[in-house]
Short mmCIF file of N, CA and C in Angstrom, two decimals:
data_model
loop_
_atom_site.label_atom_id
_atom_site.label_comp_id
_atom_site.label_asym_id
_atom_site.label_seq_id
_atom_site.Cartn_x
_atom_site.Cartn_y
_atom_site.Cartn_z
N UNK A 412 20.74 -0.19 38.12
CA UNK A 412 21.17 0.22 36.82
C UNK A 412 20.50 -0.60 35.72
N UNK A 413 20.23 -1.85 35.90
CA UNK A 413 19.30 -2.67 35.21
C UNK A 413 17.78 -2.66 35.34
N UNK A 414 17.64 -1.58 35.95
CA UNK A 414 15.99 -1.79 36.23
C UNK A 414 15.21 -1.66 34.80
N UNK A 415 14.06 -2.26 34.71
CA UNK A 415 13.39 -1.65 33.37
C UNK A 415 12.96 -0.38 33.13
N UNK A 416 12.77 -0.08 35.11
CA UNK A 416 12.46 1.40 34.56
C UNK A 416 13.51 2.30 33.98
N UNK A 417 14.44 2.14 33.93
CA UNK A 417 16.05 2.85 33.16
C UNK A 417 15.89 2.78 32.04
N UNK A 418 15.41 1.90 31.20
CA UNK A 418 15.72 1.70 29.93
C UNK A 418 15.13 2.50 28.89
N UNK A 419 16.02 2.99 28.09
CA UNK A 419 15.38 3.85 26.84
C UNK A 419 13.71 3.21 26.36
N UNK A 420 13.02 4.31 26.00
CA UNK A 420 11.87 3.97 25.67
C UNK A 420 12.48 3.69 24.28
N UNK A 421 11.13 2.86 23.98
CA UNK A 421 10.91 2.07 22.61
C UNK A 421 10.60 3.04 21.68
N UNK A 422 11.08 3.02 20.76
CA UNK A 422 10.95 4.02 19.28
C UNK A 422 10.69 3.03 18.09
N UNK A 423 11.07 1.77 18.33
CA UNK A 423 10.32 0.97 17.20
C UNK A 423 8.76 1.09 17.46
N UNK A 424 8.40 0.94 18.69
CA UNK A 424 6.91 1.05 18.41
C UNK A 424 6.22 1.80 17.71
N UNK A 425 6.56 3.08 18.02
CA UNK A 425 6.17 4.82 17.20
C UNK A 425 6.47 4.49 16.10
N UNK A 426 7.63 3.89 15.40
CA UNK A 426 7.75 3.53 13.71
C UNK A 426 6.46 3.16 13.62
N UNK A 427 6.43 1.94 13.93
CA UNK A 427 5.53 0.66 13.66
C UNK A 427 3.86 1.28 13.59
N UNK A 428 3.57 2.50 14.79
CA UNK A 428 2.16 2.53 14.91
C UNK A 428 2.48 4.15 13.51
N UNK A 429 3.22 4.54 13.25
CA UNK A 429 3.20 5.44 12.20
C UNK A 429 3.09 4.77 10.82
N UNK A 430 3.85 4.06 10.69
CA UNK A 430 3.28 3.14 9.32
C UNK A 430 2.53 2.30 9.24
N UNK A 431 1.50 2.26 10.27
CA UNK A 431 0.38 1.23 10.15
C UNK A 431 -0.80 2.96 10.02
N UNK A 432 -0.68 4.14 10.77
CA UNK A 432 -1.50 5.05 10.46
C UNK A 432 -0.91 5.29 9.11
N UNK A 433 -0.43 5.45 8.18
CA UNK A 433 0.02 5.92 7.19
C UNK A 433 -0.10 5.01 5.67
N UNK A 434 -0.32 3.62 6.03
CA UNK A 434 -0.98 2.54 5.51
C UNK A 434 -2.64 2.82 5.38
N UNK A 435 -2.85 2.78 6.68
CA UNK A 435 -4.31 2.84 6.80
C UNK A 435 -5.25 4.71 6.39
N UNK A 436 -4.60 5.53 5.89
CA UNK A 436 -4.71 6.81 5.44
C UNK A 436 -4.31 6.91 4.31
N UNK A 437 -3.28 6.06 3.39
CA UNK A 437 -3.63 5.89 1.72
C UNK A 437 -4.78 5.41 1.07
N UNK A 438 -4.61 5.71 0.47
CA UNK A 438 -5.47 5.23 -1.06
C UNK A 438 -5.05 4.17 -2.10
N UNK A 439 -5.46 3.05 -2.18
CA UNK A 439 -5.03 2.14 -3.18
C UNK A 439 -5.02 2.66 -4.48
N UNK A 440 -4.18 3.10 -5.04
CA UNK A 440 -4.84 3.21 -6.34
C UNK A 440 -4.53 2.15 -7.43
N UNK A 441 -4.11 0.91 -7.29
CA UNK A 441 -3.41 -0.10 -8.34
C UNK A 441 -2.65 -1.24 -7.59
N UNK A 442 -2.68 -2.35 -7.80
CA UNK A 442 -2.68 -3.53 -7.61
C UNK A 442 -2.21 -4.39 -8.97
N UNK A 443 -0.68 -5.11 -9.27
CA UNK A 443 0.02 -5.13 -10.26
C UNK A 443 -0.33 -6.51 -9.93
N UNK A 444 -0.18 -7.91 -10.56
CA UNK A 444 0.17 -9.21 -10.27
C UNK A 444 0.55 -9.93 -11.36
N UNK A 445 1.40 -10.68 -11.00
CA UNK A 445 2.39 -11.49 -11.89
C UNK A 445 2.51 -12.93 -11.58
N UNK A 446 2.16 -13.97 -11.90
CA UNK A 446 2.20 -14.69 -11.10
C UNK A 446 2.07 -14.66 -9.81
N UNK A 447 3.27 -15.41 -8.99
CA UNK A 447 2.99 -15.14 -7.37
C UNK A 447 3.19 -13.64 -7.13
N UNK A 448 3.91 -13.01 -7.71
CA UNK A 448 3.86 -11.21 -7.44
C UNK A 448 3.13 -10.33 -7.45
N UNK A 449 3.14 -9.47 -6.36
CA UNK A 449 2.00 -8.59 -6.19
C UNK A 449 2.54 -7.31 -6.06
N UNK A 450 2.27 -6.02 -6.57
CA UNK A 450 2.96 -5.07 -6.11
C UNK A 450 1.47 -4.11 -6.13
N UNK A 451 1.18 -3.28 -4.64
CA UNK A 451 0.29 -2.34 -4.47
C UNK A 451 1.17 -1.04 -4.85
N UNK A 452 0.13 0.18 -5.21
CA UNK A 452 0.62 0.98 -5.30
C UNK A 452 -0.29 2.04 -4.69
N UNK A 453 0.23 2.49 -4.01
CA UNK A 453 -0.68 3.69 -2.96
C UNK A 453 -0.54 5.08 -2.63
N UNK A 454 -1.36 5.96 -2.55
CA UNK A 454 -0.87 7.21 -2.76
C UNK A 454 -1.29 7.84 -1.15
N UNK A 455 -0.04 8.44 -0.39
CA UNK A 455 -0.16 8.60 0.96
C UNK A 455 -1.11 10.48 0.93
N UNK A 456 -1.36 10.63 2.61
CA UNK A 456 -1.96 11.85 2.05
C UNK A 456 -1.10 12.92 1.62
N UNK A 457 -0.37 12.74 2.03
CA UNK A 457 0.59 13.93 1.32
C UNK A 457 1.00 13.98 0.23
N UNK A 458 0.58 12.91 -0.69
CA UNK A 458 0.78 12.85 -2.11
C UNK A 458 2.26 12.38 -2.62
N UNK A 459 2.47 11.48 -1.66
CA UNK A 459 3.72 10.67 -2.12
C UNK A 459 3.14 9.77 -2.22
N UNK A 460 4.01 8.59 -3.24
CA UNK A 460 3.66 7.21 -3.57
C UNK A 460 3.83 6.17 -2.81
N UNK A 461 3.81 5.46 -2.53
CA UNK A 461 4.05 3.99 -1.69
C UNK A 461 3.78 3.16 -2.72
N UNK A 462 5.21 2.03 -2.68
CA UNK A 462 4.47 0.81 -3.31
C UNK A 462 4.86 -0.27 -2.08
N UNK A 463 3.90 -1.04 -2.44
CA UNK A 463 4.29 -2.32 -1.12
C UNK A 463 4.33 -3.92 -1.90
N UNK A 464 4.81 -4.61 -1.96
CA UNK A 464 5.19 -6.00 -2.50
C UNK A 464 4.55 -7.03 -1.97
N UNK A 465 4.85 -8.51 -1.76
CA UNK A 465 4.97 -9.29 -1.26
C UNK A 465 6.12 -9.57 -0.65
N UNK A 466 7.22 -9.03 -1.09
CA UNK A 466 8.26 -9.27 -0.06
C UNK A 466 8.74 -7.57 1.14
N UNK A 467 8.03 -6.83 1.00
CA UNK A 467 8.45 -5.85 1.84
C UNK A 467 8.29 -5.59 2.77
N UNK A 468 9.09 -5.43 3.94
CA UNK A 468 8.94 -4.99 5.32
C UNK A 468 8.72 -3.64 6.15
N UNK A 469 7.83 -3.23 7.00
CA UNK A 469 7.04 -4.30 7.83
C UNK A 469 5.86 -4.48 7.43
N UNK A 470 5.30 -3.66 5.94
CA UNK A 470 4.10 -4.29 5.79
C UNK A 470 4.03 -4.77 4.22
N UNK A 471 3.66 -5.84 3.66
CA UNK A 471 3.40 -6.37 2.25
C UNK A 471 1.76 -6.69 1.92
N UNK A 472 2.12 -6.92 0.95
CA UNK A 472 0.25 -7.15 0.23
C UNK A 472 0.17 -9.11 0.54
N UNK A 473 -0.65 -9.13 1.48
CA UNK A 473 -0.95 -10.16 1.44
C UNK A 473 -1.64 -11.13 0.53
N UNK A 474 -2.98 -10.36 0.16
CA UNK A 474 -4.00 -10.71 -1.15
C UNK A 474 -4.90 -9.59 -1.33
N UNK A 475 -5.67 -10.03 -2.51
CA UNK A 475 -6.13 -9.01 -3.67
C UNK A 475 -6.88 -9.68 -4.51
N UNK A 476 -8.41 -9.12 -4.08
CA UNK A 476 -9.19 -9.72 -4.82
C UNK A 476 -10.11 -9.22 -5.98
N UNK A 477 -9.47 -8.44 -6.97
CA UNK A 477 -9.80 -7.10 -7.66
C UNK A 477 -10.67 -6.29 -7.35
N UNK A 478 -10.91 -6.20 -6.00
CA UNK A 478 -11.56 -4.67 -5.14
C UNK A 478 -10.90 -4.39 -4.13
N UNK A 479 -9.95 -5.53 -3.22
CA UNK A 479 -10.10 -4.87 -1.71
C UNK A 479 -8.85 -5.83 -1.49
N UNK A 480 -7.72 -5.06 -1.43
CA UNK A 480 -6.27 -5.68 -1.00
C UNK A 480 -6.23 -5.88 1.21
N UNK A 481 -5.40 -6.50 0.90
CA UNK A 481 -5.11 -6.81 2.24
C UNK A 481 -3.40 -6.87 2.90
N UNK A 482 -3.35 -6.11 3.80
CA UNK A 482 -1.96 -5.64 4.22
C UNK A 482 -1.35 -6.13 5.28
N UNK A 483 -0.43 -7.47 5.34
CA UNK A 483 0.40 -8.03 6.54
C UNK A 483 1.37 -7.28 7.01
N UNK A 484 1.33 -7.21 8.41
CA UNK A 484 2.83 -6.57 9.16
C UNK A 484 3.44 -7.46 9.60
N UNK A 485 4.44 -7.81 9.86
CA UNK A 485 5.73 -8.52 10.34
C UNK A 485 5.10 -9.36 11.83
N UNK A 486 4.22 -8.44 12.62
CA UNK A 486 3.51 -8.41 14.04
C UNK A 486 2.26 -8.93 13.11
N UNK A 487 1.86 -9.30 12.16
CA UNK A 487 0.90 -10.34 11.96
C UNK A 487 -0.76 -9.17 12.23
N UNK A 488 -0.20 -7.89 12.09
CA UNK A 488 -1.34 -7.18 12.00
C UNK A 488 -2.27 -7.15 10.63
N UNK A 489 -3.17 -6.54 9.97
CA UNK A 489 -3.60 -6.40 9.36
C UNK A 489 -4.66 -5.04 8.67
N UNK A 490 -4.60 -4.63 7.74
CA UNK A 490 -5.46 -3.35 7.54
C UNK A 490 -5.72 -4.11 6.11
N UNK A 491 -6.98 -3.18 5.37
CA UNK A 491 -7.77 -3.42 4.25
C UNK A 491 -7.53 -2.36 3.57
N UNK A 492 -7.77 -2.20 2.41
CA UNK A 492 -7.54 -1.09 1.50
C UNK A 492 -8.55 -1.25 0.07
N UNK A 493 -9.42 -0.90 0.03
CA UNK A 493 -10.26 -0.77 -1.07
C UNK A 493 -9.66 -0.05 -1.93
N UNK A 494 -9.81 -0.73 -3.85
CA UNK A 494 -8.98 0.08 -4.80
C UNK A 494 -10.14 1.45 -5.29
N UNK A 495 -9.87 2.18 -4.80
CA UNK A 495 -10.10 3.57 -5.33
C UNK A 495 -10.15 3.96 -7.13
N UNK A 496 -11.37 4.28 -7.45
CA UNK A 496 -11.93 4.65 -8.73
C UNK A 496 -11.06 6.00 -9.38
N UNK A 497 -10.01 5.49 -10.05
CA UNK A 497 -9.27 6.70 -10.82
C UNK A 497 -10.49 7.66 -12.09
N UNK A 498 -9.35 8.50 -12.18
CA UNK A 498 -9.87 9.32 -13.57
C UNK A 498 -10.04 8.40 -14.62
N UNK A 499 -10.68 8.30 -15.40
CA UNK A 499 -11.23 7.52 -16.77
C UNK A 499 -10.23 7.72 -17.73
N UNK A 500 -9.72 7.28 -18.46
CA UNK A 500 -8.62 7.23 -19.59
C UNK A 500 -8.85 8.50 -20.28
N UNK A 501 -8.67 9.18 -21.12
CA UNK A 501 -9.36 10.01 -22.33
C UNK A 501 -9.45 9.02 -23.28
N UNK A 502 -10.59 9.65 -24.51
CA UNK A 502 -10.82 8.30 -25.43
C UNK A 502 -10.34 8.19 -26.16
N UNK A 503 -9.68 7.27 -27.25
CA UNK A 503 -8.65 7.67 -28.27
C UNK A 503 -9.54 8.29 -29.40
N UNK A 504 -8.80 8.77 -30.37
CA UNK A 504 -9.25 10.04 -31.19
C UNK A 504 -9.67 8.77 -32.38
N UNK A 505 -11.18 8.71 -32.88
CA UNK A 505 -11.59 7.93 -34.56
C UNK A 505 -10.84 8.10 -35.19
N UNK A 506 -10.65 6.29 -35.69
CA UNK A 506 -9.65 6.39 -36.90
C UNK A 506 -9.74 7.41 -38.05
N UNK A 507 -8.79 7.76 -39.06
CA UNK A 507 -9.25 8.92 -39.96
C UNK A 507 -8.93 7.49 -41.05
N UNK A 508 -10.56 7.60 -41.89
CA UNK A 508 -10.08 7.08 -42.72
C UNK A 508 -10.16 8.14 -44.20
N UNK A 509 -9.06 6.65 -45.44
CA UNK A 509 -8.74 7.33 -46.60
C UNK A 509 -9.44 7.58 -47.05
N UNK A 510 -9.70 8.95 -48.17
CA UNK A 510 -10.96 8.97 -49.42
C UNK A 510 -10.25 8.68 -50.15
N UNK A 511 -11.13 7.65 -50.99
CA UNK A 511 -10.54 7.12 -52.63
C UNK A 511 -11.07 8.58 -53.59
N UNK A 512 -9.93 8.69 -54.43
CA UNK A 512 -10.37 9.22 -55.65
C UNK A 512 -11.17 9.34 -56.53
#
């Protein structure tokens, strides 16, 4: 009754290897820092957001070197994430200036 072979299979693993594929299949698009705080912000393929911290589990932003963040898991894994080139701002509109009289 104790054998290992009895025992429910593992479903943390399948978490674990789904949010490390799902990490590693976003897009960085932004990298916040505050002092020691870091908050990534990532856009998954399905077009939901992810943000990841320094304090979040199982994976946080380790470091960030204004191109290419780096992602710790709990298991001391690691993935890379290059920040991805957004759309360009639009430009703001020339001042209008006054005519004198």
């Amino acid at each position: 009754m104790l054998w290992a072979s009895r025992r429910p299979p593992q479903v943390v693993e399948k978490k674990k290897d789904e949010a490390a594929d799902s990490l590693a299949q976003s897009r960085l698009m932004a990298v916040l820092e505050s002092g020691p705080n870091r908050v990534a912000v990532l856009q998954q393929p399905d077009g939901k957001k992810l943000k990841l911290t320094t304090e979040t589990k199982p994976w946080s932003i380790e470091s960030f070197d204004g191109r290419k963040a780096v992602f710790l898991s709990t298991d001391n894994r690691r993935i890379e994430r290059l920040l991805e080139a957004g759309a360009t701002p639009p430009k703001a509109p020339a001042p209008v200036r006054a005519r004198r009289p």
